[in-house]
Short mmCIF file of C-alpha atoms in Angstrom, two decimals:
data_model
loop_
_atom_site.label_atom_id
_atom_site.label_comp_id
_atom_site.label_asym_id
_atom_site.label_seq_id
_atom_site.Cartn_x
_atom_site.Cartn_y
_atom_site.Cartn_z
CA UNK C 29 -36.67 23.35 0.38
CA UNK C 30 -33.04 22.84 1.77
CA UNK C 31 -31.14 21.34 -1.39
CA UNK C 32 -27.36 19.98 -0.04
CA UNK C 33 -26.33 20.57 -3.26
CA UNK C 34 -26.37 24.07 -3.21
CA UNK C 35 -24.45 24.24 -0.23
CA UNK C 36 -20.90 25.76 -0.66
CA UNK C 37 -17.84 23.58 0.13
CA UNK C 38 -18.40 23.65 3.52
CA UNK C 39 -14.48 23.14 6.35
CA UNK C 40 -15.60 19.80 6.65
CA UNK C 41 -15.20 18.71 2.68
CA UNK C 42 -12.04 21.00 2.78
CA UNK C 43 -10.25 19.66 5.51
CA UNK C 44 -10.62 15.79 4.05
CA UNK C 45 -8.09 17.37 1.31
CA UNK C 46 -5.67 18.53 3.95
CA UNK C 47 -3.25 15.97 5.91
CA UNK C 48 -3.94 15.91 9.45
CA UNK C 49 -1.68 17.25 12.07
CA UNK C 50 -0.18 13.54 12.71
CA UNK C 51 0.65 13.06 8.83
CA UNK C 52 2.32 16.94 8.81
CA UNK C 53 4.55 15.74 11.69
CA UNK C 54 4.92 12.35 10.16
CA UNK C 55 6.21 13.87 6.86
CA UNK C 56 8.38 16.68 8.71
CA UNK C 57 10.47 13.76 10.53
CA UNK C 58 10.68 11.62 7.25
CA UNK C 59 12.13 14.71 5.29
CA UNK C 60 14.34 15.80 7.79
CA UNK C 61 15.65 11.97 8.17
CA UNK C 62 16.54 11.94 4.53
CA UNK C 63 17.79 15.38 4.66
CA UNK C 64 20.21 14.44 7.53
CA UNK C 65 21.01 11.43 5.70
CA UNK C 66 22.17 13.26 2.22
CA UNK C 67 24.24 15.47 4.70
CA UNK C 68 25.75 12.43 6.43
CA UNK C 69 26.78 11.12 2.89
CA UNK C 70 28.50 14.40 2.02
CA UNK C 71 30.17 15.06 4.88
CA UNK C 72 30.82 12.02 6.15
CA UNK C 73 29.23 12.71 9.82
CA UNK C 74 27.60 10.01 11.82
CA UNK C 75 24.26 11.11 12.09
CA UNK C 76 22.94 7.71 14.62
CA UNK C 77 22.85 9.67 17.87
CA UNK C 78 20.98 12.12 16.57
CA UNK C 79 17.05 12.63 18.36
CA UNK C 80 14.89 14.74 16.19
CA UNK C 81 12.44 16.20 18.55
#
């Protein structure tokens, strides 16, 4: 008889674990805000007209 248990970790149960493509792009944007931000501060560039894609 078909057990689930014995099933290997199928894409499904791997994927959960991974961030979707949304969060990815989320996190990009967020890290390159901060990174633009740091190199505001130590340059002393004003970094407000700038679109990130």
């Amino acid at each position: 008889m078909f057990d689930a248990q014995d099933e290997p970790e199928g894409p499904r149960l791997r994927a959960a674990d991974q961030p979707n493509r949304a969060q990815r792009k989320n996190s990009w944007r967020q890290d390159a805000i901060f990174e633009l931000e740091d190199l505001a501060d130590l340059y002393g560039v004003d970094v407000s007209g700038v679109q990130l894609g």
